[in-house]
Coordinates of C-alpha atoms in Angstrom, one line a residue:
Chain A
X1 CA -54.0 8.6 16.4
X2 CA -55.3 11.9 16.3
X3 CA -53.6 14.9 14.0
X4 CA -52.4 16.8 17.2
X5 CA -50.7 13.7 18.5
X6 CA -49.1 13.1 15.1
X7 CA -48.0 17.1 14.9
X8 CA -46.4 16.5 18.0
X9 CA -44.7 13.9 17.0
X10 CA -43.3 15.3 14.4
X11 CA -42.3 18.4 16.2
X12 CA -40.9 16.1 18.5
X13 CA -38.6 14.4 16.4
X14 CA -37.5 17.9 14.6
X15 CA -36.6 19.2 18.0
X16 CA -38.9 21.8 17.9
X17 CA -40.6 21.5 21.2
X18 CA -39.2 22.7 24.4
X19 CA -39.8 23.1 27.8
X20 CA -43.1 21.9 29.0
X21 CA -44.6 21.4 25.8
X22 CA -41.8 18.9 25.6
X23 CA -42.3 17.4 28.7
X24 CA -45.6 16.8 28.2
X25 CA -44.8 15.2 25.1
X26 CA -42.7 12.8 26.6
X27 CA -45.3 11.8 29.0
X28 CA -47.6 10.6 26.5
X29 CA -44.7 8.8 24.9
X30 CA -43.6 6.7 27.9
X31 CA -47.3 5.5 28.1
X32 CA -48.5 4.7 24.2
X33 CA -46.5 2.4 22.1
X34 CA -48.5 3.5 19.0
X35 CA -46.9 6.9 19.5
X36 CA -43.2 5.6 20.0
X37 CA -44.2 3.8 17.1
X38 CA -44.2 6.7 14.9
X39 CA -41.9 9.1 16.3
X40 CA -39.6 5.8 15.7
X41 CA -40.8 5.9 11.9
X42 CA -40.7 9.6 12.1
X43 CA -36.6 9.3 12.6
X44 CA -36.3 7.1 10.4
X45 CA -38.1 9.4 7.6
X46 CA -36.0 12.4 8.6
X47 CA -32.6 10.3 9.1
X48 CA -31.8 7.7 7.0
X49 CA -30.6 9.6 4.6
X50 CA -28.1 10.7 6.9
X51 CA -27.5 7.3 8.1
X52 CA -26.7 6.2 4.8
X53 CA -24.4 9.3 3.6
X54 CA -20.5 8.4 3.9
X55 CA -17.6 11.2 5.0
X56 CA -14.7 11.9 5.2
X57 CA -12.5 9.1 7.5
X58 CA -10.9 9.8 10.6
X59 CA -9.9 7.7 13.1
X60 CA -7.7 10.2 14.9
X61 CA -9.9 12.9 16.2
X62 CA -10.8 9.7 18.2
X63 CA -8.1 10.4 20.6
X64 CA -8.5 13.7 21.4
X65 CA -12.4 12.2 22.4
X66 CA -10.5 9.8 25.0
X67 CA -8.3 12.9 26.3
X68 CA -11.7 15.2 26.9
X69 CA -13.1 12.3 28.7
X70 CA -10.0 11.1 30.9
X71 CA -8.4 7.9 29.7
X72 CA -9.0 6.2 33.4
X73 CA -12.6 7.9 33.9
X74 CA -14.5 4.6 35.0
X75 CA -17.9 6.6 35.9
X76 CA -20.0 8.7 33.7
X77 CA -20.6 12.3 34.8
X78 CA -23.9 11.5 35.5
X79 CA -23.1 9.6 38.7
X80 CA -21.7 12.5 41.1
X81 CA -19.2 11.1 43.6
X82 CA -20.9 10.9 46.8
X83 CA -19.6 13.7 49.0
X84 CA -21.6 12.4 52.2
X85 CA -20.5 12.4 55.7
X86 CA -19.5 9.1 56.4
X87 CA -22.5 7.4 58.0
X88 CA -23.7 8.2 54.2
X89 CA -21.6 5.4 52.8
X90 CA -22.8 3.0 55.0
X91 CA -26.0 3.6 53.7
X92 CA -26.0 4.0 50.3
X93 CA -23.5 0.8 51.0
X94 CA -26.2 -1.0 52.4
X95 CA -28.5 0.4 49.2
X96 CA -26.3 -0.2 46.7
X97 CA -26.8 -4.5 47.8
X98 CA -30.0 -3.9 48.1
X99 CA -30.5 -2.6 44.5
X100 CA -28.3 -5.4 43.2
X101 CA -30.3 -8.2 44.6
X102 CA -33.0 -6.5 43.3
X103 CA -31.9 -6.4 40.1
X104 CA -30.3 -10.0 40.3
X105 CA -34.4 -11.4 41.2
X106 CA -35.5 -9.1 38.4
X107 CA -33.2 -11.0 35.5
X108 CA -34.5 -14.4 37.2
X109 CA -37.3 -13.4 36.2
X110 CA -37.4 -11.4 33.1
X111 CA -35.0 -13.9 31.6
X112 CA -38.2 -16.3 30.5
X113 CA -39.3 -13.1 29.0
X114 CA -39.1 -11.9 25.2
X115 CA -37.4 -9.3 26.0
X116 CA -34.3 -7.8 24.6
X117 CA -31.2 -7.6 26.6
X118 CA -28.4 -5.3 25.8
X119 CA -25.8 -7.7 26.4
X120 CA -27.0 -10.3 24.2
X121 CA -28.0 -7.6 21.6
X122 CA -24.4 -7.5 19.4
X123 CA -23.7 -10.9 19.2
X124 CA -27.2 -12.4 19.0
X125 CA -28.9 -9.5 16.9
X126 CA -26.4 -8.4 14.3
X127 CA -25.5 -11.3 12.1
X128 CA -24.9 -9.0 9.1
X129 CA -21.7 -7.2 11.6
X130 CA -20.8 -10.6 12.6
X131 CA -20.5 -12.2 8.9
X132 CA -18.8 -9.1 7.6
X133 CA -16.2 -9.0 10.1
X134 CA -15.7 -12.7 9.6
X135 CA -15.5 -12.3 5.4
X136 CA -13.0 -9.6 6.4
X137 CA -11.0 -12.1 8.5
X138 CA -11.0 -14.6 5.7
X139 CA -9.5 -12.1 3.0
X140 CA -7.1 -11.1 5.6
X141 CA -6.2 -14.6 6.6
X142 CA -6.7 -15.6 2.5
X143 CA -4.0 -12.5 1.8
X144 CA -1.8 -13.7 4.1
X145 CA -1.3 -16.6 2.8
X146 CA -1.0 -15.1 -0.6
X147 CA 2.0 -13.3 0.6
X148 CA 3.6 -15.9 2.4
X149 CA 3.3 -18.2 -0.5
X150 CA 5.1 -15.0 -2.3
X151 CA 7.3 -14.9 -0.1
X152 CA 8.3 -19.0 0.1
X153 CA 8.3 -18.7 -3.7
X154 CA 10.8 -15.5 -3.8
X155 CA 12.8 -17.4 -0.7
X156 CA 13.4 -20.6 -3.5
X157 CA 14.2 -18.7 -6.2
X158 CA 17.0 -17.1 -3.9
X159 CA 18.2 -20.3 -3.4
X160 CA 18.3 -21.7 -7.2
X161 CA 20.0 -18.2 -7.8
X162 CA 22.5 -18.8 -5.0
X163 CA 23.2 -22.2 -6.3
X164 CA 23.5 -21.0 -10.1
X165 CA 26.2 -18.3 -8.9
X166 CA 28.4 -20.8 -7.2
X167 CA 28.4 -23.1 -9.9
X168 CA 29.0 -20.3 -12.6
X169 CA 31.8 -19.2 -9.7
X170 CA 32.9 -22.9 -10.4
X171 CA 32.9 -23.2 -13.5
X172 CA 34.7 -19.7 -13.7
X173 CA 37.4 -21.0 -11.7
X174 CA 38.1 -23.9 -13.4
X175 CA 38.3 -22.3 -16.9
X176 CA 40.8 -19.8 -15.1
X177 CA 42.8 -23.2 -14.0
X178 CA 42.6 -24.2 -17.6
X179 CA 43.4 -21.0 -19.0
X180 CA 46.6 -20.9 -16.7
X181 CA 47.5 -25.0 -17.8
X182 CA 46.9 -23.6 -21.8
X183 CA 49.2 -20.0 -20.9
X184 CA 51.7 -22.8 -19.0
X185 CA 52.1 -24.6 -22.7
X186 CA 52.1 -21.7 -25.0
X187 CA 55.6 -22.1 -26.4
X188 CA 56.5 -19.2 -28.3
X189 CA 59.1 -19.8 -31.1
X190 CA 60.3 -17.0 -32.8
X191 CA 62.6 -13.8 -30.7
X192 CA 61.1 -11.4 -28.8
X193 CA 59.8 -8.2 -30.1
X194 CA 61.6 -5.4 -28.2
X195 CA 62.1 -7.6 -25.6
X196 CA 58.1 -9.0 -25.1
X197 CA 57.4 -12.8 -26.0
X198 CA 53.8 -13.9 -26.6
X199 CA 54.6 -15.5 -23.0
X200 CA 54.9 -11.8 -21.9
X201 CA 52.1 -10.6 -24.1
X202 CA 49.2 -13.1 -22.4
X203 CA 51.0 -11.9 -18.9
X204 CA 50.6 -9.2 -19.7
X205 CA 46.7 -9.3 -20.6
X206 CA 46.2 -11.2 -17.9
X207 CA 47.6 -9.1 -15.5
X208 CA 46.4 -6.0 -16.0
X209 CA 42.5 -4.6 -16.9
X210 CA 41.5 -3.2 -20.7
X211 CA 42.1 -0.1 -21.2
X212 CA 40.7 0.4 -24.2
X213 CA 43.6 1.2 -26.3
X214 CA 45.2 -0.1 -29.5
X215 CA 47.8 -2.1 -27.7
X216 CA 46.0 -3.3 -25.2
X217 CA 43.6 -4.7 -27.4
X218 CA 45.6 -5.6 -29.6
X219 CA 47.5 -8.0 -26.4
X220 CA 43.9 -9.5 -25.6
X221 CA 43.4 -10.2 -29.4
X222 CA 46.9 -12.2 -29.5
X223 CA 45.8 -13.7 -26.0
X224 CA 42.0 -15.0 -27.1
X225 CA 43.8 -16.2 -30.3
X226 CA 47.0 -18.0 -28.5
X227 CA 44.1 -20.1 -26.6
X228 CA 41.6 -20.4 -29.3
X229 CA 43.4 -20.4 -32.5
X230 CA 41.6 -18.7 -34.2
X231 CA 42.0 -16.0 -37.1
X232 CA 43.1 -12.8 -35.7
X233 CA 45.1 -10.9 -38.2
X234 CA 42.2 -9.4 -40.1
X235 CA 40.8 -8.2 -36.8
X236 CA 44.4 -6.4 -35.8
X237 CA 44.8 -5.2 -39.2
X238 CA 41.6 -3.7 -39.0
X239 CA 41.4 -2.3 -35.6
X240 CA 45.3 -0.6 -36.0
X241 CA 44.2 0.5 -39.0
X242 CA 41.2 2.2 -37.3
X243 CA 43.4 3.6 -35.0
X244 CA 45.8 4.6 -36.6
X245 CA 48.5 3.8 -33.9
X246 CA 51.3 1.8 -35.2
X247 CA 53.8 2.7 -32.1
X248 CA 53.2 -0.7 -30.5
X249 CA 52.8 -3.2 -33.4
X250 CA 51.6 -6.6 -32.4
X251 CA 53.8 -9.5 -33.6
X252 CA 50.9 -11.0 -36.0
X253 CA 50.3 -7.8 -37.8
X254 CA 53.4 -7.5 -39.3
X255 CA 54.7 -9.1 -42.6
X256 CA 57.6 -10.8 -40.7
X257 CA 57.2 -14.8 -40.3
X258 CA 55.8 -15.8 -37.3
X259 CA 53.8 -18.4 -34.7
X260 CA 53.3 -20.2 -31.8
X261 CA 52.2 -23.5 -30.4
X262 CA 50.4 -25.0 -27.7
X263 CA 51.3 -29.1 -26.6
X264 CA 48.3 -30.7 -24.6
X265 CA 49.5 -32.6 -22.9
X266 CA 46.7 -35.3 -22.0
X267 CA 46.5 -36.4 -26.0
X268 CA 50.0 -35.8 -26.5
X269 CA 49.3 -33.6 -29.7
X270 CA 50.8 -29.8 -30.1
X271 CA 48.4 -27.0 -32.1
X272 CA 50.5 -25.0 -34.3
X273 CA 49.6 -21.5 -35.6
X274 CA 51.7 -19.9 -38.0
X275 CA 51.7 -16.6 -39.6
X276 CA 53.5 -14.9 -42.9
X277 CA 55.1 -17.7 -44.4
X278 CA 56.4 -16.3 -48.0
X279 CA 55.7 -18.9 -50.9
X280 CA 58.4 -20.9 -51.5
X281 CA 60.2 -21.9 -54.8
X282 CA 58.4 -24.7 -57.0
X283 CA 59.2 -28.2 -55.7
X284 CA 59.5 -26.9 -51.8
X285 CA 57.0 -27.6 -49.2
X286 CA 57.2 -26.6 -45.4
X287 CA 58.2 -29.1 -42.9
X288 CA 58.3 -28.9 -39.1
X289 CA 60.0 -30.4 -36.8
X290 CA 60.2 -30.2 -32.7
X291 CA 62.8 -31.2 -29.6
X292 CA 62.7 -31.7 -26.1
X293 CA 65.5 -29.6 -25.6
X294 CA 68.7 -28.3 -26.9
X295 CA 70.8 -30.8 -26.7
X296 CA 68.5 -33.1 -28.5
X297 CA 68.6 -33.4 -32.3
X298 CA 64.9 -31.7 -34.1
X299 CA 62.5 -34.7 -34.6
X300 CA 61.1 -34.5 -38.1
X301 CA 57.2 -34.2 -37.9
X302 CA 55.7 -33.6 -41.2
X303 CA 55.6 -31.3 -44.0
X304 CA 52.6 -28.7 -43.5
X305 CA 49.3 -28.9 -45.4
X306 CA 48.5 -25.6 -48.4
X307 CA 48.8 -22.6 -46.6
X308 CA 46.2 -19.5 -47.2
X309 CA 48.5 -16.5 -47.9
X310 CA 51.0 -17.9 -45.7
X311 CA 49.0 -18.5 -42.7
X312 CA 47.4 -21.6 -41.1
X313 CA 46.6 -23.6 -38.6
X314 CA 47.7 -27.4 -37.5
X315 CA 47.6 -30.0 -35.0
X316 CA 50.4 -32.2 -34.9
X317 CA 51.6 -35.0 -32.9
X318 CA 55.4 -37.2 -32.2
X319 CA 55.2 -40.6 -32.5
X320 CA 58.1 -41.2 -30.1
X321 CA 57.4 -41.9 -26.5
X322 CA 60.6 -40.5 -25.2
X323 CA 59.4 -37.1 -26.1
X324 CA 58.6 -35.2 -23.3
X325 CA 57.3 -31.8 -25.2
X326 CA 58.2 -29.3 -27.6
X327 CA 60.6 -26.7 -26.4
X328 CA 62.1 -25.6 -29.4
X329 CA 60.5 -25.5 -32.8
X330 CA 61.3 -25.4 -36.5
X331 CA 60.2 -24.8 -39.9
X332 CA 62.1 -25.4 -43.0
X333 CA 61.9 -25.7 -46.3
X334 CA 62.5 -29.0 -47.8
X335 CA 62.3 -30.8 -51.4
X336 CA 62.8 -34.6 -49.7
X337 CA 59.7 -36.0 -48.8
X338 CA 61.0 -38.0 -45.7
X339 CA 63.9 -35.3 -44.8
X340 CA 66.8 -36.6 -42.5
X341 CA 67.4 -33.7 -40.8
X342 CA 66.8 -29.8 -41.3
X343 CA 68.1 -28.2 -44.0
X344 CA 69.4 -25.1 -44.1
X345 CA 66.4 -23.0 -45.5
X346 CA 64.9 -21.7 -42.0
X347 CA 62.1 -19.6 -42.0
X348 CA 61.1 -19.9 -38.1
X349 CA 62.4 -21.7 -34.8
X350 CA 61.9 -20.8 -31.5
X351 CA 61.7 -19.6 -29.3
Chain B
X1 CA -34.7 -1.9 31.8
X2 CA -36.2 -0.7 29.2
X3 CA -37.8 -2.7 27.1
X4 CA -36.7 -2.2 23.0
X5 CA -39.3 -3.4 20.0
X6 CA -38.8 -3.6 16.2
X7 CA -35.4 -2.2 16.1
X8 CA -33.8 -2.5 13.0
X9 CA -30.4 -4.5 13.9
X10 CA -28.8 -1.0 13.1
X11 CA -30.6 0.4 15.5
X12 CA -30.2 -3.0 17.5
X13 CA -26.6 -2.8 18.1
X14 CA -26.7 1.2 18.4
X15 CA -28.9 1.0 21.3
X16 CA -26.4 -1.5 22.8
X17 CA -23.5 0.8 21.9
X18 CA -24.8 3.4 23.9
X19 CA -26.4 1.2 27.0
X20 CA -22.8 0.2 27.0
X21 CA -21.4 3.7 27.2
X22 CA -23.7 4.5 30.0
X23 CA -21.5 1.7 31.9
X24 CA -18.2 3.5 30.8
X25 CA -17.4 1.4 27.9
X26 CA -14.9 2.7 25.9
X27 CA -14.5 0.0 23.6
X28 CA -18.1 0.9 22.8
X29 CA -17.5 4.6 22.3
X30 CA -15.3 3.3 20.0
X31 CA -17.3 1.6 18.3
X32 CA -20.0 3.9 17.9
X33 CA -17.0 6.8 16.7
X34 CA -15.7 4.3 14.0
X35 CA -19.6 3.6 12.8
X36 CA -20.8 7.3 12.5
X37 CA -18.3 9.8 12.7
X38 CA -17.6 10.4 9.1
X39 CA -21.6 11.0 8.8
X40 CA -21.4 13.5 11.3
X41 CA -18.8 15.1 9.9
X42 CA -19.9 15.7 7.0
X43 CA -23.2 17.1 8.7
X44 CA -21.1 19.3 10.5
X45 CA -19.4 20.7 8.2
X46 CA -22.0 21.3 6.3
X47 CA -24.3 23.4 8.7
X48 CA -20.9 24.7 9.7
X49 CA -18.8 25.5 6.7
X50 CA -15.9 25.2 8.7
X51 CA -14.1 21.5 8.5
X52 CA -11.9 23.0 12.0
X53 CA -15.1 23.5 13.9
X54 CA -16.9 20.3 12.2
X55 CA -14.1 18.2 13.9
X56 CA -14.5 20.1 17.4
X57 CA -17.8 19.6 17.7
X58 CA -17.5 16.2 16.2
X59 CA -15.3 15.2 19.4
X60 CA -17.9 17.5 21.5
X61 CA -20.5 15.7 20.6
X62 CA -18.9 12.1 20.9
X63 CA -18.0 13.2 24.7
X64 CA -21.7 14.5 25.5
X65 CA -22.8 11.0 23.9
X66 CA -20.3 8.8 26.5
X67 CA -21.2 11.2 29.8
X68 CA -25.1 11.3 28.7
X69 CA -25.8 8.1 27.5
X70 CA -27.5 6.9 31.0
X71 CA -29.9 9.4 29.6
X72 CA -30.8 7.6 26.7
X73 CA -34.4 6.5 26.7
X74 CA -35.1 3.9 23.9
X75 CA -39.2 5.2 24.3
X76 CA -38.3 8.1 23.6
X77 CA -36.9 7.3 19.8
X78 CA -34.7 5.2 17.6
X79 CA -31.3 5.5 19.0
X80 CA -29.6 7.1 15.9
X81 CA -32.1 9.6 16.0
X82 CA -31.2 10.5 19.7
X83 CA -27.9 10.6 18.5
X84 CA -28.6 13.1 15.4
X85 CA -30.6 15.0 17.7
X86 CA -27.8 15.9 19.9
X87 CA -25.2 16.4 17.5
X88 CA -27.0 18.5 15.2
X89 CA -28.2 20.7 18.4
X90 CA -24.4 20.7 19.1
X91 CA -23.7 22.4 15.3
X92 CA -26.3 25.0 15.4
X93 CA -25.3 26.5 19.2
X94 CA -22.3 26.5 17.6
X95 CA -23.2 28.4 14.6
X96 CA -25.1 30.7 16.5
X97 CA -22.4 31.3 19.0
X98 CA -20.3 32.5 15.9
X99 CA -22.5 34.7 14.0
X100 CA -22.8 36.5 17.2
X101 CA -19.3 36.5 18.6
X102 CA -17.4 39.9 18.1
X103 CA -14.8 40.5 15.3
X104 CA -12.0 42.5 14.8
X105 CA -12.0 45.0 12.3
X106 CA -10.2 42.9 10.2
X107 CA -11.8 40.0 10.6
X108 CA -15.2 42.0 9.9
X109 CA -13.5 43.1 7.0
X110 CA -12.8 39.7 5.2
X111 CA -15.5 38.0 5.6
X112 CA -18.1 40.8 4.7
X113 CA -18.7 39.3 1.3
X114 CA -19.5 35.9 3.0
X115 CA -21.7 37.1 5.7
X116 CA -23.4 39.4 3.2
X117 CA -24.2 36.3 1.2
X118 CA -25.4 34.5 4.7
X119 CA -27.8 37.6 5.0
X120 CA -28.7 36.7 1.3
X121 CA -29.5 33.3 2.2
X122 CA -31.4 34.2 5.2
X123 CA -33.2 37.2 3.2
X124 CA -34.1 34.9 0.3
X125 CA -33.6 31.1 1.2
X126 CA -32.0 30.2 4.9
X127 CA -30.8 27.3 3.8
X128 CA -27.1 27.4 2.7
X129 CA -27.4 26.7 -0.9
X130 CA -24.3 24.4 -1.0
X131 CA -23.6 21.7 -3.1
X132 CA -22.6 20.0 0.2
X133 CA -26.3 19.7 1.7
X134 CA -27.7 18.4 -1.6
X135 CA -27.3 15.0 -0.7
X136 CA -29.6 15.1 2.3
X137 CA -31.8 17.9 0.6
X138 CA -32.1 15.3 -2.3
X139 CA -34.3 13.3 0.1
X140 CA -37.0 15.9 0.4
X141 CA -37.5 16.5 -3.0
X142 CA -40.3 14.3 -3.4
X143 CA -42.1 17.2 -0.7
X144 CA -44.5 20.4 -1.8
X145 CA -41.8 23.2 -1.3
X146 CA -43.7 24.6 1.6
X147 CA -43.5 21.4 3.8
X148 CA -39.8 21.3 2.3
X149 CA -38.4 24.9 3.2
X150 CA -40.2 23.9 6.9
X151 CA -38.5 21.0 7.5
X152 CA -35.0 22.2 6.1
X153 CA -35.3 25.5 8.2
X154 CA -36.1 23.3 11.4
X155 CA -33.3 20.6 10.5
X156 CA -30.4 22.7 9.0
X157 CA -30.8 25.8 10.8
X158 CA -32.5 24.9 13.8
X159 CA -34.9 28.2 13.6
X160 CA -37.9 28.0 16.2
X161 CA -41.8 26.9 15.4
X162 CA -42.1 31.1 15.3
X163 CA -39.0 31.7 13.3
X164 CA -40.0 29.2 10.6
X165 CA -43.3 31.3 10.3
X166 CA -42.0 34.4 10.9
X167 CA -39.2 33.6 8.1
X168 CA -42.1 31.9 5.5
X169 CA -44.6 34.5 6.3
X170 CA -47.1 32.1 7.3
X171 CA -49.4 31.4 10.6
X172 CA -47.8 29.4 13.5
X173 CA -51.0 26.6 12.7
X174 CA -49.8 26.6 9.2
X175 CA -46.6 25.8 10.0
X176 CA -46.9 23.0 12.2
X177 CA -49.0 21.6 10.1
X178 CA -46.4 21.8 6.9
X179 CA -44.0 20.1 8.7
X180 CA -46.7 17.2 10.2
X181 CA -47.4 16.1 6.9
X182 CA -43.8 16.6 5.2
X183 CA -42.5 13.9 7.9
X184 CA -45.9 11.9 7.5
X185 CA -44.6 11.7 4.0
X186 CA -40.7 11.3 4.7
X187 CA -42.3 8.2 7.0
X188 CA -44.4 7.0 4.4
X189 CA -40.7 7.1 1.8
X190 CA -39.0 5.3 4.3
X191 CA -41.9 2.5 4.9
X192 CA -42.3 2.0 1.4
X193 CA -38.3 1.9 0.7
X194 CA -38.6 5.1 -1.3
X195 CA -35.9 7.4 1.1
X196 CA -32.4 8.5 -0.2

């Protein structure tokens, strides 16, 4: 190839010829291969840096591409609609089969041929396209399943959650049946304190929210330590004493003798809690004793184990199967060991 | 039809893009848009300074490829290349048509600063000395500044044979034969895998 034919080329493929220097050009193309050879490899030189340079994305200038070029436009531009008389139509008609037989006989015959048909082109000729789009279908597909394995997972741990609340609701419900079988045997046995028993006192907790105030807690203290029995005069004393508020003074903070007792019922045994005892004279011990009702005569249980400071804590039981349960009780002071009946030194009964 | 050799499959599936598009195919309009349109615009914004006018002629240039691409002749080039051709002709008319379109007084008066640095360029190097056009300038670096200033005059700026050696100060021979051997070169990158 001769140095004019390569200058052309290259002017060629910088789109600096024109006109019939240009035309001529291409004439000399259509007819050597060598020469469409290089201006090929010419393009490449001067474009594949191009062709490899990314920018910016966007997809939707792509629609206002389709509304330049008419969203139902079947026909290129290039093909003018035919604006013939019609005889015309019958003969371009009759071309028009013509040309497609034509063409038919020609792909007969070119198909033996190496050539390279544009139909088969994208699906035979660009593997690399193919494969990528497939990899991209896998992760999509492989993704998919990631999130609907997620999504199963988050769906079962819904249910365990679901099933955990009802059984806490359960479980809540039942210790509210117990709580209200405990309240139901609380049997308060001392008087009233302006008018409120410790029956009153757990009604009252239950009935109505915390409000964060001495006597209120003060209630729900008494309340948590009717049902659990456990030490709740150093917590009063302290939090009154915090507080400062001695207008409503709860029953057990006070010096004044005082307790309660619970009978469960299924073991047949009473919990007695008793507050503020004084110390009694050498020789004396406590003793307690319990009846069914009024009319009955006290039923001598047992004298009560070493009190701390005059407080403490006992389960008891009445070996007599006629008793029903305790609705009154009593504690005395006695010197007998096995005491008839109660003597006159009374330090509590109730209620 | 015409008969295509040694393609790369790039070029492969371009070709059948636009053979497609020639039958009305908008799915492969489509396609074609999705493959190259952030290339072109960053060409076009590049030759244009203007990302407004980058997108118009972006869509211009996508609707001259769907009505003309009957006119596509796979002798005639590589099929990007035909492409490139027609969009970067595209961006310089309408650079051109801008630098000579009339402006208010106000207008005028803004952008004296930038037009008085586009004279600079033209005065001292035509080329827009952007950061933006260093990533295809990179690619003639390897060239003898004359055959490089040719080629980027031709490319980015679309100045004529005589414009380029008017501009350089150089015979019309000279010239042409500059930009011969810089693409003999950029040709002889390429082949040896030495491009970008």
């Amino acid at each position: 190839m001769d140095k004019q034919q390569e200058e052309l080329a290259a002017l060629y493929v910088l789109d600096l010829l024109s006109g019939a220097e240009k035309a001529d050009f291409e004439k000399q193309l259509e007819q050597s291969t060598e020469l469409q050879q290089l201006v090929r490899e010419f393009g490449h030189g001067l474009h594949s840096p191009l062709k490899e340079a990314s920018g910016p994305r966007r997809p939707d200038l792509l629609e206002g591409i389709h509304e330049k070029i008419g969203i139902n436009e079947q026909k290129p531009q290039a093909a003018p609609v035919a604006t013939s008389p019609v005889p015309w139509r019958y003969i371009w008609g009759v071309a028009a089969v013509f040309m497609l037989m034509l063409n038919l006989i020609l792909v007969v015959v070119l198909s033996n041929q190496a050539a390279v048909r544009g139909g088969e082109l994208l699906p035979e000729t660009n593997p690399d396209m193919q494969a990528s789009l497939e990899s991209r279908i896998s992760t999509l597909e492989r993704e998919l399943n990631t999130r609907t394995s997620a999504m199963n997972e988050i769906a079962s741990a819904h249910k365990v959650v679901l099933k955990e609340n009802a059984e806490i609701k359960e479980d809540l419900t039942e210790w509210q049946q117990e709580y209200m079988e405990m309240s139901s045997k609380v049997l308060p046995f001392f008087d009233s304190r302006d008018g409120m028993s410790r029956f009153t006192v757990i009604e009252l907790v239950d009935a109505r929210p915390d409000t964060g105030d001495a006597s209120s807690q003060a209630y729900m203290d008494l309340a948590g330590y009717f049902l659990t029995g456990q030490e709740a005069k150093p917590l009063l004393d302290a939090r009154m004493a915090a507080s400062g508020n001695n207008s409503v003074e709860p029953a057990v903070g006070t010096s004044k003798p005082m307790g309660f007792t619970i009978w469960r019922e299924e073991d047949r045994k009473g919990f007695l809690d008793i507050y503020n005892l004084p110390e009694l004279s050498r020789g004396e011990d406590y003793f307690l004793w319990v009846r069914s009702s009024r009319s009955e005569p006290f039923l001598p249980i047992g004298h009560l184990p070493e009190l701390h400071n005059g407080d403490g804590s006992i389960f008891y039981s009445v070996n007599n199967e006629d008793f029903d349960r305790p609705r009154e009780i009593l504690i005395t002071a006695e010197r007998a060991a096995q005491p008839g009946s109660p003597s006159a030194n009374r330090f509590l009964v109730g209620p | 039809m015409s008969k295509v050799v040694q393609f790369s499959r790039e070029d492969t599936l371009v070709a059948t893009l636009i053979e497609r598009m020639a039958s009305s195919d908008v799915a492969a309009l489509d396609t074609l848009y999705h493959l190259y349109h952030g290339t072109f615009l960053r060409l076009f914004s590049s030759i244009l300074k203007d990302d407004f006018e980058a997108e118009e002629v972006l869509q211009d240039m996508f609707v001259k490829l769907y009505r003309e691409a009957w006119r596509y002749d796979p002798k005639m080039g590589a099929p990007f290349s035909w492409v490139v051709t027609i969009g970067k002709r595209m961006a310089i008319d309408r650079l051109r048509r801008r630098e000579k379109r009339p402006q208010l007084i106000g207008d005028q008066m803004e952008q004296d600063g930038e037009l008085a640095d586009n004279d600079m360029d033209h005065a001292e190097n035509p080329v827009h000395q952007s950061a933006e056009l260093d990533w295809i300038r990179e690619s003639l670096r390897g060239l003898p500044d004359s055959q490089r200033e040719a080629i980027e005059l031709a490319y980015f700026q679309g100045f004529t044979q005589q414009e380029i050696a008017d501009h350089l100060g150089k015979p019309l021979g000279t010239i042409k034969s500059e930009l011969r051997r810089g693409m003999i070169q950029l040709r002889k990158d390429y082949l040896e895998g030495n491009h970008g």
